[in-house]
mmCIF file of C-alpha atoms in Angstrom:
data_model
loop_
_atom_site.group_PDB
_atom_site.id
_atom_site.type_symbol
_atom_site.label_atom_id
_atom_site.label_comp_id
_atom_site.label_asym_id
_atom_site.label_seq_id
_atom_site.Cartn_x
_atom_site.Cartn_y
_atom_site.Cartn_z
ATOM 1 C CA MET A 239 13.543 -99.740 38.416
ATOM 2 C CA THR A 240 12.460 -97.042 40.791
ATOM 3 C CA ASP A 241 13.663 -93.463 40.626
ATOM 4 C CA PHE A 242 16.030 -92.107 43.259
ATOM 5 C CA ALA A 243 13.674 -89.242 44.211
ATOM 6 C CA ASP A 244 10.062 -88.142 43.805
ATOM 7 C CA LYS A 245 8.407 -84.776 43.239
ATOM 8 C CA GLU A 246 7.951 -84.222 46.983
ATOM 9 C CA ASP A 247 11.725 -84.515 47.410
ATOM 10 C CA ILE A 248 12.174 -81.738 44.851
ATOM 11 C CA SER A 249 9.754 -79.278 46.482
ATOM 12 C CA ASN A 250 10.257 -80.272 50.133
ATOM 13 C CA GLY A 251 12.047 -77.471 51.997
ATOM 14 C CA TRP A 252 12.548 -75.529 48.767
ATOM 15 C CA ARG A 253 9.363 -74.138 47.218
ATOM 16 C CA ALA A 254 5.995 -75.266 45.920
ATOM 17 C CA LEU A 255 6.025 -76.465 42.327
ATOM 18 C CA THR A 256 3.653 -74.968 39.791
ATOM 19 C CA SER A 257 1.202 -77.358 38.146
ATOM 20 C CA ALA A 258 3.283 -77.298 34.951
ATOM 21 C CA GLU A 259 6.465 -78.035 36.928
ATOM 22 C CA GLU A 260 4.782 -80.931 38.727
ATOM 23 C CA ILE A 261 4.155 -82.587 35.366
ATOM 24 C CA ASP A 262 7.599 -81.739 33.965
ATOM 25 C CA VAL A 263 9.490 -82.785 37.080
ATOM 26 C CA LEU A 264 8.382 -86.416 36.784
ATOM 27 C CA GLY A 265 10.131 -86.781 33.444
ATOM 28 C CA LYS A 266 13.213 -84.988 34.759
ATOM 29 C CA ILE A 267 13.400 -87.299 37.777
ATOM 30 C CA SER A 268 13.198 -90.357 35.516
ATOM 31 C CA ALA A 269 15.790 -88.968 33.113
ATOM 32 C CA VAL A 270 18.375 -88.157 35.799
ATOM 33 C CA SER A 271 17.720 -91.439 37.627
ATOM 34 C CA GLN A 272 18.204 -93.382 34.387
ATOM 35 C CA TRP A 273 21.386 -91.440 33.579
ATOM 36 C CA ILE A 274 22.770 -92.453 36.979
ATOM 37 C CA ARG A 275 21.676 -96.096 36.623
ATOM 38 C CA ASP A 276 23.241 -96.347 33.164
ATOM 39 C CA ARG A 277 26.589 -95.334 34.645
ATOM 40 C CA LYS A 278 26.328 -96.881 38.102
ATOM 41 C CA PRO A 279 23.878 -99.818 38.000
ATOM 42 C CA SER A 280 25.027 -101.150 41.368
ATOM 43 C CA LEU A 281 23.475 -98.272 43.365
ATOM 44 C CA LEU A 282 20.650 -99.158 45.725
ATOM 45 C CA ALA A 283 17.260 -97.485 45.211
ATOM 46 C CA ASP A 284 17.671 -95.538 48.480
ATOM 47 C CA ASP A 285 21.244 -94.345 47.840
ATOM 48 C CA PRO A 286 21.489 -90.925 49.544
ATOM 49 C CA GLN A 287 24.059 -89.507 47.115
ATOM 50 C CA ALA A 288 21.924 -90.478 44.122
ATOM 51 C CA LYS A 289 18.883 -88.835 45.717
ATOM 52 C CA TYR A 290 20.905 -85.683 46.422
ATOM 53 C CA VAL A 291 22.144 -85.531 42.820
ATOM 54 C CA VAL A 292 18.649 -85.972 41.357
ATOM 55 C CA VAL A 293 17.199 -83.262 43.612
ATOM 56 C CA ASP A 294 20.097 -80.851 43.018
ATOM 57 C CA VAL A 295 20.110 -81.268 39.226
ATOM 58 C CA ILE A 296 16.354 -80.787 38.957
ATOM 59 C CA ARG A 297 16.181 -77.794 41.296
ATOM 60 C CA PHE A 298 18.935 -76.135 39.254
ATOM 61 C CA ALA A 299 17.027 -76.840 36.033
ATOM 62 C CA LEU A 300 13.782 -75.454 37.460
ATOM 63 C CA SER A 301 15.540 -72.356 38.786
ATOM 64 C CA ASN A 302 16.994 -71.606 35.363
ATOM 65 C CA ALA A 303 13.894 -72.467 33.319
ATOM 66 C CA LYS A 304 12.856 -68.804 33.282
ATOM 67 C CA HIS A 305 15.965 -68.124 31.185
ATOM 68 C CA ALA A 306 15.154 -70.756 28.541
ATOM 69 C CA GLY A 307 16.540 -69.707 25.184
ATOM 70 C CA HIS A 308 18.726 -66.951 26.628
ATOM 71 C CA LYS A 309 22.496 -67.058 26.902
ATOM 72 C CA SER A 310 23.048 -63.703 28.613
ATOM 73 C CA TYR A 311 21.134 -60.990 30.415
ATOM 74 C CA SER A 312 21.426 -57.403 31.490
ATOM 75 C CA ARG A 313 19.357 -55.286 33.802
ATOM 76 C CA THR A 314 19.563 -51.554 34.278
ATOM 77 C CA VAL A 315 18.155 -49.816 37.325
ATOM 78 C CA GLY A 316 18.826 -46.101 37.460
ATOM 79 C CA GLY A 317 22.430 -45.592 36.445
ATOM 80 C CA VAL A 318 23.559 -49.131 37.326
ATOM 81 C CA THR A 319 23.672 -52.000 34.843
ATOM 82 C CA ARG A 320 24.222 -55.609 35.798
ATOM 83 C CA SER A 321 24.853 -58.264 33.184
ATOM 84 C CA GLY A 322 26.031 -61.829 32.960
ATOM 85 C CA THR A 323 26.305 -64.936 30.858
ATOM 86 C CA LEU A 324 24.364 -68.027 31.859
ATOM 87 C CA VAL A 325 26.209 -71.329 32.167
ATOM 88 C CA ASP A 326 22.967 -73.206 31.531
ATOM 89 C CA SER A 327 20.632 -71.356 29.248
ATOM 90 C CA GLY A 328 17.521 -72.541 30.935
ATOM 91 C CA GLY A 329 15.950 -75.723 32.090
ATOM 92 C CA SER A 330 18.384 -78.392 30.961
ATOM 93 C CA LEU A 331 19.668 -81.124 33.230
ATOM 94 C CA VAL A 332 23.275 -80.299 34.126
ATOM 95 C CA ILE A 333 25.220 -83.056 35.862
ATOM 96 C CA THR A 334 28.469 -81.588 37.126
ATOM 97 C CA ASP A 335 31.832 -83.151 37.903
ATOM 98 C CA PHE A 336 30.912 -82.742 41.589
ATOM 99 C CA HIS A 337 27.784 -84.864 41.061
ATOM 100 C CA LYS A 338 29.833 -87.522 39.264
ATOM 101 C CA GLU A 339 32.347 -87.525 42.112
ATOM 102 C CA LEU A 340 29.584 -88.025 44.695
ATOM 103 C CA LEU A 341 28.335 -91.029 42.757
ATOM 104 C CA GLY A 342 31.763 -92.499 42.070
ATOM 105 C CA ILE A 343 31.379 -92.023 38.319
ATOM 106 C CA SER A 344 34.533 -91.267 36.369
ATOM 107 C CA LYS A 345 34.781 -87.747 34.970
ATOM 108 C CA VAL A 346 36.596 -89.039 31.889
ATOM 109 C CA ALA A 347 35.384 -91.567 29.357
ATOM 110 C CA THR A 348 36.535 -95.137 29.788
ATOM 111 C CA PRO A 349 38.216 -96.524 26.676
ATOM 112 C CA ARG A 350 36.356 -99.361 24.946
ATOM 113 C CA TRP A 351 37.359 -101.450 22.009
ATOM 114 C CA ASN A 352 36.212 -104.408 19.997
ATOM 115 C CA PHE A 353 38.456 -106.424 17.711
ATOM 116 C CA GLY A 354 35.547 -108.367 16.226
ATOM 117 C CA ASP A 355 36.553 -111.604 17.955
ATOM 118 C CA GLY A 356 33.899 -111.443 20.677
ATOM 119 C CA HIS A 357 36.394 -110.317 23.319
ATOM 120 C CA GLY A 358 36.899 -106.811 24.730
#
């Protein structure tokens, strides 16, 4: 199956990717596209919401990659200190409830069961 986006979609209108990011982004595109397909196999290859989600998730991951391994930060300039805690500690693929809603994927797990009789 084809991915919902390509590396040009990630950089287009945003910023140029470094050579390392260009290599890394291909795997990220495949991973997010597969995650979507596993949960919503009926989507067409050119689904605009799926493309948006792939691009958004990967741009967020690339933006936060500089913080890899860090959970919080602080910066002091003169007598002013700014600090914060990172929601994503750098570079991981975060698919939010908003993304799931765009794709029509339930935000809660669907119950599954098997009674061993081949049904269910």
